[in-house]
């Protein structure tokens, strides 16, 4: 049994990495194109990082974690190997699975079983939608922190704005990027530039600052506008008999506001109560002001 | 001969922002090219959960080509996960704006240029 030239393993140790290797280097036959393609696509769609190892080049190393190596090996391989390849390397568990006449789906199921055994969470259960800050543009003005009601933003130990709770961000809502006067907030999965990471032009900066102006015209800030409008409609609704009509009107109002900032309707549906909005907006504002005061000191 | 660069491909699995035809064609051509490469389902997801594999994916002695989307987005996604990209030796190819042929031509061109430079040394 000969040792296979697998990705090199280096320090320092970390935990939890899980990777599949389609092994086609020395010691294995290449897979048929159709099987390799189907397997690779299936693995990526199921959320598994995959390295295709071949002679004549390198893939990334593995510091620690679990490797599942699939290949048409020319010699028998052990089922499982616990590797500690150099003095600094962390533990890597390598599982070998021989590709014979299984289908891509069967091989994928084997990988899934091994992932479950590691007790790592199933990948792909959450759409990765969250803001990313371009610090080449950000001026640390804290507008995003005072705007977001869902505690996505915070500050680091140096009082620099930071995205701290990515998973609290509302899927498909890019609203905070619209309040950033510097066009410094990206949503890589957004449809349009420059919010998706496309180059920022002078026109973009002008357009984005106009949007901020629009929201301030609505009454100071967007939540203030929302509160005012809801309060106005609430009093009107109380006089109305037809609650369906009232609801319709309210939805129309929110839709209009949402369209201005490209906020999905579901975000409005998940907004806290008006009192909670008020409290949260005030708390966020106070936090931002405290940070800004700390900075200027 | 060792390949003069490393390739990291992002499949952008959890959104439809990278044209499906482009990402699938790039993946197919990479898979059939004989080039070794790393492929990840979704760099956004890895960044959000500060995945422990991120430092490994970008640690490279060879120049690294990341095949994903807008360079500004990719740069700050790595930075957000406390794994900033090295200042030199990393190029980002954009599947949202380029064709599969253009991306593969850049990868192949880069390999040929570097190989001939290596040979002439
Ligand atoms: S609003 Fe924009 S510039 Fe201001 S702190 Fe947030 S990201 Fe930075
Ligand atoms: S980095 Fe770009 S290509 Fe990759 S998952 Fe994120 S948006 Fe998609």
mmCIF file with all atom_site columns, N, CA and C in Angstrom, chain A residues 157-221:
data_model
loop_
_atom_site.group_PDB
_atom_site.id
_atom_site.type_symbol
_atom_site.label_atom_id
_atom_site.label_alt_id
_atom_site.label_comp_id
_atom_site.label_asym_id
_atom_site.label_entity_id
_atom_site.label_seq_id
_atom_site.pdbx_PDB_ins_code
_atom_site.Cartn_x
_atom_site.Cartn_y
_atom_site.Cartn_z
_atom_site.occupancy
_atom_site.B_iso_or_equiv
_atom_site.pdbx_formal_charge
_atom_site.auth_seq_id
_atom_site.auth_comp_id
_atom_site.auth_asym_id
_atom_site.auth_atom_id
_atom_site.pdbx_PDB_model_num
ATOM 1   N N  . UNK A 1 157 ? -13.254 46.368 18.993  1.00 0.00 ? 157 UNK A N  1
ATOM 2   C CA . UNK A 1 157 ? -12.623 46.941 20.184  1.00 0.00 ? 157 UNK A CA 1
ATOM 3   C C  . UNK A 1 157 ? -12.025 48.324 19.890  1.00 0.00 ? 157 UNK A C  1
ATOM 4   N N  . UNK A 1 158 ? -11.807 48.610 18.605  1.00 0.00 ? 158 UNK A N  1
ATOM 5   C CA . UNK A 1 158 ? -11.276 49.945 18.269  1.00 0.00 ? 158 UNK A CA 1
ATOM 6   C C  . UNK A 1 158 ? -12.380 50.895 17.822  1.00 0.00 ? 158 UNK A C  1
ATOM 7   N N  . UNK A 1 159 ? -13.623 50.550 18.164  1.00 0.00 ? 159 UNK A N  1
ATOM 8   C CA . UNK A 1 159 ? -14.788 51.368 17.844  1.00 0.00 ? 159 UNK A CA 1
ATOM 9   C C  . UNK A 1 159 ? -14.994 51.512 16.344  1.00 0.00 ? 159 UNK A C  1
ATOM 10  N N  . UNK A 1 160 ? -14.575 50.526 15.625  1.00 0.00 ? 160 UNK A N  1
ATOM 11  C CA . UNK A 1 160 ? -14.787 50.557 14.183  1.00 0.00 ? 160 UNK A CA 1
ATOM 12  C C  . UNK A 1 160 ? -16.049 49.752 13.861  1.00 0.00 ? 160 UNK A C  1
ATOM 13  N N  . UNK A 1 161 ? -16.863 50.303 12.971  1.00 0.00 ? 161 UNK A N  1
ATOM 14  C CA . UNK A 1 161 ? -18.109 49.617 12.610  1.00 0.00 ? 161 UNK A CA 1
ATOM 15  C C  . UNK A 1 161 ? -17.804 48.223 12.070  1.00 0.00 ? 161 UNK A C  1
ATOM 16  N N  . UNK A 1 162 ? -18.694 47.285 12.397  1.00 0.00 ? 162 UNK A N  1
ATOM 17  C CA . UNK A 1 162 ? -18.449 45.888 12.042  1.00 0.00 ? 162 UNK A CA 1
ATOM 18  C C  . UNK A 1 162 ? -19.784 45.194 11.820  1.00 0.00 ? 162 UNK A C  1
ATOM 19  N N  . UNK A 1 163 ? -19.817 44.273 10.915  1.00 0.00 ? 163 UNK A N  1
ATOM 20  C CA . UNK A 1 163 ? -21.009 43.420 10.786  1.00 0.00 ? 163 UNK A CA 1
ATOM 21  C C  . UNK A 1 163 ? -20.804 42.272 11.762  1.00 0.00 ? 163 UNK A C  1
ATOM 22  N N  . UNK A 1 164 ? -21.675 42.214 12.775  1.00 0.00 ? 164 UNK A N  1
ATOM 23  C CA . UNK A 1 164 ? -21.427 41.228 13.836  1.00 0.00 ? 164 UNK A CA 1
ATOM 24  C C  . UNK A 1 164 ? -22.401 40.049 13.805  1.00 0.00 ? 164 UNK A C  1
ATOM 25  N N  . UNK A 1 165 ? -23.620 40.302 13.361  1.00 0.00 ? 165 UNK A N  1
ATOM 26  C CA . UNK A 1 165 ? -24.612 39.226 13.376  1.00 0.00 ? 165 UNK A CA 1
ATOM 27  C C  . UNK A 1 165 ? -25.184 39.029 11.977  1.00 0.00 ? 165 UNK A C  1
ATOM 28  N N  . UNK A 1 166 ? -24.372 38.409 11.131  1.00 0.00 ? 166 UNK A N  1
ATOM 29  C CA . UNK A 1 166 ? -24.788 38.216 9.732   1.00 0.00 ? 166 UNK A CA 1
ATOM 30  C C  . UNK A 1 166 ? -26.128 37.506 9.628   1.00 0.00 ? 166 UNK A C  1
ATOM 31  N N  . UNK A 1 167 ? -26.332 36.513 10.505  1.00 0.00 ? 167 UNK A N  1
ATOM 32  C CA . UNK A 1 167 ? -27.545 35.705 10.366  1.00 0.00 ? 167 UNK A CA 1
ATOM 33  C C  . UNK A 1 167 ? -28.813 36.419 10.831  1.00 0.00 ? 167 UNK A C  1
ATOM 34  N N  . UNK A 1 168 ? -28.668 37.617 11.394  1.00 0.00 ? 168 UNK A N  1
ATOM 35  C CA . UNK A 1 168 ? -29.876 38.360 11.784  1.00 0.00 ? 168 UNK A CA 1
ATOM 36  C C  . UNK A 1 168 ? -30.368 39.254 10.646  1.00 0.00 ? 168 UNK A C  1
ATOM 37  N N  . UNK A 1 169 ? -29.588 39.372 9.595   1.00 0.00 ? 169 UNK A N  1
ATOM 38  C CA . UNK A 1 169 ? -29.966 40.233 8.474   1.00 0.00 ? 169 UNK A CA 1
ATOM 39  C C  . UNK A 1 169 ? -31.172 39.629 7.757   1.00 0.00 ? 169 UNK A C  1
ATOM 40  N N  . UNK A 1 170 ? -32.065 40.503 7.292   1.00 0.00 ? 170 UNK A N  1
ATOM 41  C CA . UNK A 1 170 ? -33.279 40.029 6.629   1.00 0.00 ? 170 UNK A CA 1
ATOM 42  C C  . UNK A 1 170 ? -32.981 39.706 5.170   1.00 0.00 ? 170 UNK A C  1
ATOM 43  N N  . UNK A 1 171 ? -33.223 38.470 4.805   1.00 0.00 ? 171 UNK A N  1
ATOM 44  C CA . UNK A 1 171 ? -32.887 38.008 3.451   1.00 0.00 ? 171 UNK A CA 1
ATOM 45  C C  . UNK A 1 171 ? -33.459 38.929 2.374   1.00 0.00 ? 171 UNK A C  1
ATOM 46  N N  . UNK A 1 172 ? -32.603 39.289 1.444   1.00 0.00 ? 172 UNK A N  1
ATOM 47  C CA . UNK A 1 172 ? -32.937 40.114 0.275   1.00 0.00 ? 172 UNK A CA 1
ATOM 48  C C  . UNK A 1 172 ? -33.201 41.586 0.596   1.00 0.00 ? 172 UNK A C  1
ATOM 49  N N  . UNK A 1 173 ? -32.978 42.005 1.829   1.00 0.00 ? 173 UNK A N  1
ATOM 50  C CA . UNK A 1 173 ? -33.176 43.415 2.165   1.00 0.00 ? 173 UNK A CA 1
ATOM 51  C C  . UNK A 1 173 ? -31.833 44.157 2.114   1.00 0.00 ? 173 UNK A C  1
ATOM 52  N N  . UNK A 1 174 ? -31.670 45.077 1.178   1.00 0.00 ? 174 UNK A N  1
ATOM 53  C CA . UNK A 1 174 ? -30.412 45.812 1.079   1.00 0.00 ? 174 UNK A CA 1
ATOM 54  C C  . UNK A 1 174 ? -30.530 47.218 1.652   1.00 0.00 ? 174 UNK A C  1
ATOM 55  N N  . UNK A 1 175 ? -31.537 47.462 2.527   1.00 0.00 ? 175 UNK A N  1
ATOM 56  C CA . UNK A 1 175 ? -31.884 48.842 2.905   1.00 0.00 ? 175 UNK A CA 1
ATOM 57  C C  . UNK A 1 175 ? -30.710 49.603 3.514   1.00 0.00 ? 175 UNK A C  1
ATOM 58  N N  . UNK A 1 176 ? -29.912 48.954 4.373   1.00 0.00 ? 176 UNK A N  1
ATOM 59  C CA . UNK A 1 176 ? -28.835 49.706 5.027   1.00 0.00 ? 176 UNK A CA 1
ATOM 60  C C  . UNK A 1 176 ? -27.804 50.203 4.019   1.00 0.00 ? 176 UNK A C  1
ATOM 61  N N  . UNK A 1 177 ? -27.655 49.446 2.917   1.00 0.00 ? 177 UNK A N  1
ATOM 62  C CA . UNK A 1 177 ? -26.688 49.908 1.910   1.00 0.00 ? 177 UNK A CA 1
ATOM 63  C C  . UNK A 1 177 ? -27.165 51.222 1.307   1.00 0.00 ? 177 UNK A C  1
ATOM 64  N N  . UNK A 1 178 ? -28.488 51.445 1.337   1.00 0.00 ? 178 UNK A N  1
ATOM 65  C CA . UNK A 1 178 ? -29.039 52.672 0.764   1.00 0.00 ? 178 UNK A CA 1
ATOM 66  C C  . UNK A 1 178 ? -28.868 53.871 1.684   1.00 0.00 ? 178 UNK A C  1
ATOM 67  N N  . UNK A 1 179 ? -28.710 53.613 2.979   1.00 0.00 ? 179 UNK A N  1
ATOM 68  C CA . UNK A 1 179 ? -28.512 54.764 3.871   1.00 0.00 ? 179 UNK A CA 1
ATOM 69  C C  . UNK A 1 179 ? -27.020 55.108 4.010   1.00 0.00 ? 179 UNK A C  1
ATOM 70  N N  . UNK A 1 180 ? -26.146 54.216 3.544   1.00 0.00 ? 180 UNK A N  1
ATOM 71  C CA . UNK A 1 180 ? -24.711 54.518 3.662   1.00 0.00 ? 180 UNK A CA 1
ATOM 72  C C  . UNK A 1 180 ? -24.335 55.614 2.674   1.00 0.00 ? 180 UNK A C  1
ATOM 73  N N  . UNK A 1 181 ? -23.881 56.745 3.165   1.00 0.00 ? 181 UNK A N  1
ATOM 74  C CA . UNK A 1 181 ? -23.572 57.856 2.253   1.00 0.00 ? 181 UNK A CA 1
ATOM 75  C C  . UNK A 1 181 ? -22.327 57.610 1.403   1.00 0.00 ? 181 UNK A C  1
ATOM 76  N N  . UNK A 1 182 ? -21.540 56.608 1.783   1.00 0.00 ? 182 UNK A N  1
ATOM 77  C CA . UNK A 1 182 ? -20.269 56.374 1.077   1.00 0.00 ? 182 UNK A CA 1
ATOM 78  C C  . UNK A 1 182 ? -20.331 55.198 0.107   1.00 0.00 ? 182 UNK A C  1
ATOM 79  N N  . UNK A 1 183 ? -21.505 54.605 -0.045  1.00 0.00 ? 183 UNK A N  1
ATOM 80  C CA . UNK A 1 183 ? -21.658 53.392 -0.878  1.00 0.00 ? 183 UNK A CA 1
ATOM 81  C C  . UNK A 1 183 ? -20.623 52.343 -0.430  1.00 0.00 ? 183 UNK A C  1
ATOM 82  N N  . UNK A 1 184 ? -20.512 52.216 0.892   1.00 0.00 ? 184 UNK A N  1
ATOM 83  C CA . UNK A 1 184 ? -19.489 51.311 1.442   1.00 0.00 ? 184 UNK A CA 1
ATOM 84  C C  . UNK A 1 184 ? -20.081 49.963 1.855   1.00 0.00 ? 184 UNK A C  1
ATOM 85  N N  . UNK A 1 185 ? -21.406 49.809 1.722   1.00 0.00 ? 185 UNK A N  1
ATOM 86  C CA . UNK A 1 185 ? -22.009 48.541 2.152   1.00 0.00 ? 185 UNK A CA 1
ATOM 87  C C  . UNK A 1 185 ? -22.353 47.699 0.929   1.00 0.00 ? 185 UNK A C  1
ATOM 88  N N  . UNK A 1 186 ? -21.812 46.499 0.901   1.00 0.00 ? 186 UNK A N  1
ATOM 89  C CA . UNK A 1 186 ? -22.054 45.585 -0.216  1.00 0.00 ? 186 UNK A CA 1
ATOM 90  C C  . UNK A 1 186 ? -22.990 44.470 0.222   1.00 0.00 ? 186 UNK A C  1
ATOM 91  N N  . UNK A 1 187 ? -23.777 44.024 -0.702  1.00 0.00 ? 187 UNK A N  1
ATOM 92  C CA . UNK A 1 187 ? -24.474 42.744 -0.552  1.00 0.00 ? 187 UNK A CA 1
ATOM 93  C C  . UNK A 1 187 ? -24.064 41.949 -1.796  1.00 0.00 ? 187 UNK A C  1
ATOM 94  N N  . UNK A 1 188 ? -23.066 41.041 -1.656  1.00 0.00 ? 188 UNK A N  1
ATOM 95  C CA . UNK A 1 188 ? -22.539 40.384 -2.860  1.00 0.00 ? 188 UNK A CA 1
ATOM 96  C C  . UNK A 1 188 ? -23.608 39.668 -3.687  1.00 0.00 ? 188 UNK A C  1
ATOM 97  N N  . UNK A 1 189 ? -24.707 39.262 -3.042  1.00 0.00 ? 189 UNK A N  1
ATOM 98  C CA . UNK A 1 189 ? -25.730 38.545 -3.793  1.00 0.00 ? 189 UNK A CA 1
ATOM 99  C C  . UNK A 1 189 ? -26.859 39.461 -4.280  1.00 0.00 ? 189 UNK A C  1
ATOM 100 N N  . UNK A 1 190 ? -26.652 40.769 -4.229  1.00 0.00 ? 190 UNK A N  1
ATOM 101 C CA . UNK A 1 190 ? -27.661 41.701 -4.744  1.00 0.00 ? 190 UNK A CA 1
ATOM 102 C C  . UNK A 1 190 ? -27.591 41.719 -6.274  1.00 0.00 ? 190 UNK A C  1
ATOM 103 N N  . UNK A 1 191 ? -28.752 42.065 -6.875  1.00 0.00 ? 191 UNK A N  1
ATOM 104 C CA . UNK A 1 191 ? -28.802 42.037 -8.349  1.00 0.00 ? 191 UNK A CA 1
ATOM 105 C C  . UNK A 1 191 ? -27.979 43.149 -8.984  1.00 0.00 ? 191 UNK A C  1
ATOM 106 N N  . UNK A 1 192 ? -28.017 44.340 -8.400  1.00 0.00 ? 192 UNK A N  1
ATOM 107 C CA . UNK A 1 192 ? -27.480 45.498 -9.115  1.00 0.00 ? 192 UNK A CA 1
ATOM 108 C C  . UNK A 1 192 ? -26.221 46.078 -8.480  1.00 0.00 ? 192 UNK A C  1
ATOM 109 N N  . UNK A 1 193 ? -25.440 46.746 -9.362  1.00 0.00 ? 193 UNK A N  1
ATOM 110 C CA . UNK A 1 193 ? -24.265 47.472 -8.886  1.00 0.00 ? 193 UNK A CA 1
ATOM 111 C C  . UNK A 1 193 ? -24.670 48.829 -8.378  1.00 0.00 ? 193 UNK A C  1
ATOM 112 N N  . UNK A 1 194 ? -23.863 49.476 -7.580  1.00 0.00 ? 194 UNK A N  1
ATOM 113 C CA . UNK A 1 194 ? -22.586 48.997 -7.065  1.00 0.00 ? 194 UNK A CA 1
ATOM 114 C C  . UNK A 1 194 ? -22.731 48.179 -5.780  1.00 0.00 ? 194 UNK A C  1
ATOM 115 N N  . UNK A 1 195 ? -23.996 47.980 -5.329  1.00 0.00 ? 195 UNK A N  1
ATOM 116 C CA . UNK A 1 195 ? -24.186 47.265 -4.056  1.00 0.00 ? 195 UNK A CA 1
ATOM 117 C C  . UNK A 1 195 ? -23.666 45.831 -4.147  1.00 0.00 ? 195 UNK A C  1
ATOM 118 N N  . UNK A 1 196 ? -23.673 45.248 -5.347  1.00 0.00 ? 196 UNK A N  1
ATOM 119 C CA . UNK A 1 196 ? -23.184 43.870 -5.506  1.00 0.00 ? 196 UNK A CA 1
ATOM 120 C C  . UNK A 1 196 ? -21.657 43.789 -5.542  1.00 0.00 ? 196 UNK A C  1
ATOM 121 N N  . UNK A 1 197 ? -20.991 44.931 -5.448  1.00 0.00 ? 197 UNK A N  1
ATOM 122 C CA . UNK A 1 197 ? -19.521 44.910 -5.456  1.00 0.00 ? 197 UNK A CA 1
ATOM 123 C C  . UNK A 1 197 ? -18.940 45.487 -6.730  1.00 0.00 ? 197 UNK A C  1
ATOM 124 N N  . UNK A 1 198 ? -19.806 45.855 -7.668  1.00 0.00 ? 198 UNK A N  1
ATOM 125 C CA . UNK A 1 198 ? -19.326 46.479 -8.904  1.00 0.00 ? 198 UNK A CA 1
ATOM 126 C C  . UNK A 1 198 ? -18.610 47.792 -8.538  1.00 0.00 ? 198 UNK A C  1
ATOM 127 N N  . UNK A 1 199 ? -17.829 48.278 -9.477  1.00 0.00 ? 199 UNK A N  1
ATOM 128 C CA . UNK A 1 199 ? -17.059 49.507 -9.236  1.00 0.00 ? 199 UNK A CA 1
ATOM 129 C C  . UNK A 1 199 ? -18.019 50.664 -8.922  1.00 0.00 ? 199 UNK A C  1
ATOM 130 N N  . UNK A 1 200 ? -17.651 51.502 -7.958  1.00 0.00 ? 200 UNK A N  1
ATOM 131 C CA . UNK A 1 200 ? -18.498 52.637 -7.575  1.00 0.00 ? 200 UNK A CA 1
ATOM 132 C C  . UNK A 1 200 ? -18.105 53.856 -8.413  1.00 0.00 ? 200 UNK A C  1
ATOM 133 N N  . UNK A 1 201 ? -19.095 54.424 -9.107  1.00 0.00 ? 201 UNK A N  1
ATOM 134 C CA . UNK A 1 201 ? -18.807 55.610 -9.918  1.00 0.00 ? 201 UNK A CA 1
ATOM 135 C C  . UNK A 1 201 ? -19.223 56.869 -9.144  1.00 0.00 ? 201 UNK A C  1
ATOM 136 N N  . UNK A 1 202 ? -18.794 58.024 -9.629  1.00 0.00 ? 202 UNK A N  1
ATOM 137 C CA . UNK A 1 202 ? -19.211 59.281 -8.990  1.00 0.00 ? 202 UNK A CA 1
ATOM 138 C C  . UNK A 1 202 ? -20.731 59.419 -9.028  1.00 0.00 ? 202 UNK A C  1
ATOM 139 N N  . UNK A 1 203 ? -21.328 58.968 -10.131 1.00 0.00 ? 203 UNK A N  1
ATOM 140 C CA . UNK A 1 203 ? -22.788 59.020 -10.247 1.00 0.00 ? 203 UNK A CA 1
ATOM 141 C C  . UNK A 1 203 ? -23.456 58.192 -9.157  1.00 0.00 ? 203 UNK A C  1
ATOM 142 N N  . UNK A 1 204 ? -22.870 57.019 -8.862  1.00 0.00 ? 204 UNK A N  1
ATOM 143 C CA . UNK A 1 204 ? -23.441 56.164 -7.809  1.00 0.00 ? 204 UNK A CA 1
ATOM 144 C C  . UNK A 1 204 ? -23.440 56.900 -6.485  1.00 0.00 ? 204 UNK A C  1
ATOM 145 N N  . UNK A 1 205 ? -22.334 57.575 -6.184  1.00 0.00 ? 205 UNK A N  1
ATOM 146 C CA . UNK A 1 205 ? -22.240 58.276 -4.903  1.00 0.00 ? 205 UNK A CA 1
ATOM 147 C C  . UNK A 1 205 ? -23.314 59.361 -4.846  1.00 0.00 ? 205 UNK A C  1
ATOM 148 N N  . UNK A 1 206 ? -23.486 60.090 -5.952  1.00 0.00 ? 206 UNK A N  1
ATOM 149 C CA . UNK A 1 206 ? -24.516 61.149 -5.983  1.00 0.00 ? 206 UNK A CA 1
ATOM 150 C C  . UNK A 1 206 ? -25.904 60.547 -5.804  1.00 0.00 ? 206 UNK A C  1
ATOM 151 N N  . UNK A 1 207 ? -26.161 59.439 -6.525  1.00 0.00 ? 207 UNK A N  1
ATOM 152 C CA . UNK A 1 207 ? -27.481 58.805 -6.471  1.00 0.00 ? 207 UNK A CA 1
ATOM 153 C C  . UNK A 1 207 ? -27.783 58.301 -5.059  1.00 0.00 ? 207 UNK A C  1
ATOM 154 N N  . UNK A 1 208 ? -26.803 57.648 -4.450  1.00 0.00 ? 208 UNK A N  1
ATOM 155 C CA . UNK A 1 208 ? -27.032 57.094 -3.111  1.00 0.00 ? 208 UNK A CA 1
ATOM 156 C C  . UNK A 1 208 ? -27.272 58.213 -2.101  1.00 0.00 ? 208 UNK A C  1
ATOM 157 N N  . UNK A 1 209 ? -26.541 59.309 -2.229  1.00 0.00 ? 209 UNK A N  1
ATOM 158 C CA . UNK A 1 209 ? -26.772 60.365 -1.241  1.00 0.00 ? 209 UNK A CA 1
ATOM 159 C C  . UNK A 1 209 ? -28.136 61.009 -1.487  1.00 0.00 ? 209 UNK A C  1
ATOM 160 N N  . UNK A 1 210 ? -28.628 60.980 -2.729  1.00 0.00 ? 210 UNK A N  1
ATOM 161 C CA . UNK A 1 210 ? -29.983 61.483 -2.984  1.00 0.00 ? 210 UNK A CA 1
ATOM 162 C C  . UNK A 1 210 ? -31.019 60.617 -2.291  1.00 0.00 ? 210 UNK A C  1
ATOM 163 N N  . UNK A 1 211 ? -30.746 59.298 -2.267  1.00 0.00 ? 211 UNK A N  1
ATOM 164 C CA . UNK A 1 211 ? -31.698 58.398 -1.613  1.00 0.00 ? 211 UNK A CA 1
ATOM 165 C C  . UNK A 1 211 ? -31.777 58.693 -0.126  1.00 0.00 ? 211 UNK A C  1
ATOM 166 N N  . UNK A 1 212 ? -30.627 59.009 0.466   1.00 0.00 ? 212 UNK A N  1
ATOM 167 C CA . UNK A 1 212 ? -30.633 59.367 1.881   1.00 0.00 ? 212 UNK A CA 1
ATOM 168 C C  . UNK A 1 212 ? -31.480 60.623 2.057   1.00 0.00 ? 212 UNK A C  1
ATOM 169 N N  . UNK A 1 213 ? -31.319 61.552 1.118   1.00 0.00 ? 213 UNK A N  1
ATOM 170 C CA . UNK A 1 213 ? -32.116 62.774 1.203   1.00 0.00 ? 213 UNK A CA 1
ATOM 171 C C  . UNK A 1 213 ? -33.605 62.463 1.121   1.00 0.00 ? 213 UNK A C  1
ATOM 172 N N  . UNK A 1 214 ? -33.940 61.535 0.230   1.00 0.00 ? 214 UNK A N  1
ATOM 173 C CA . UNK A 1 214 ? -35.356 61.173 0.104   1.00 0.00 ? 214 UNK A CA 1
ATOM 174 C C  . UNK A 1 214 ? -35.874 60.647 1.442   1.00 0.00 ? 214 UNK A C  1
ATOM 175 N N  . UNK A 1 215 ? -35.087 59.764 2.085   1.00 0.00 ? 215 UNK A N  1
ATOM 176 C CA . UNK A 1 215 ? -35.569 59.208 3.343   1.00 0.00 ? 215 UNK A CA 1
ATOM 177 C C  . UNK A 1 215 ? -35.641 60.284 4.422   1.00 0.00 ? 215 UNK A C  1
ATOM 178 N N  . UNK A 1 216 ? -34.713 61.249 4.376   1.00 0.00 ? 216 UNK A N  1
ATOM 179 C CA . UNK A 1 216 ? -34.824 62.292 5.401   1.00 0.00 ? 216 UNK A CA 1
ATOM 180 C C  . UNK A 1 216 ? -36.018 63.204 5.115   1.00 0.00 ? 216 UNK A C  1
ATOM 181 N N  . UNK A 1 217 ? -36.343 63.357 3.836   1.00 0.00 ? 217 UNK A N  1
ATOM 182 C CA . UNK A 1 217 ? -37.535 64.141 3.513   1.00 0.00 ? 217 UNK A CA 1
ATOM 183 C C  . UNK A 1 217 ? -38.797 63.493 4.079   1.00 0.00 ? 217 UNK A C  1
ATOM 184 N N  . UNK A 1 218 ? -38.727 62.160 4.172   1.00 0.00 ? 218 UNK A N  1
ATOM 185 C CA . UNK A 1 218 ? -39.885 61.443 4.702   1.00 0.00 ? 218 UNK A CA 1
ATOM 186 C C  . UNK A 1 218 ? -40.092 61.716 6.195   1.00 0.00 ? 218 UNK A C  1
ATOM 187 N N  . UNK A 1 219 ? -39.116 62.287 6.833   1.00 0.00 ? 219 UNK A N  1
ATOM 188 C CA . UNK A 1 219 ? -39.334 62.654 8.237   1.00 0.00 ? 219 UNK A CA 1
ATOM 189 C C  . UNK A 1 219 ? -38.184 62.303 9.138   1.00 0.00 ? 219 UNK A C  1
ATOM 190 N N  . UNK A 1 220 ? -36.974 62.597 8.774   1.00 0.00 ? 220 UNK A N  1
ATOM 191 C CA . UNK A 1 220 ? -35.845 62.408 9.681   1.00 0.00 ? 220 UNK A CA 1
ATOM 192 C C  . UNK A 1 220 ? -35.147 61.100 9.441   1.00 0.00 ? 220 UNK A C  1
ATOM 193 N N  . UNK A 1 221 ? -35.837 60.033 9.635   1.00 0.00 ? 221 UNK A N  1
ATOM 194 C CA . UNK A 1 221 ? -35.267 58.749 9.252   1.00 0.00 ? 221 UNK A CA 1
ATOM 195 C C  . UNK A 1 221 ? -36.411 57.834 8.834   1.00 0.00 ? 221 UNK A C  1
#
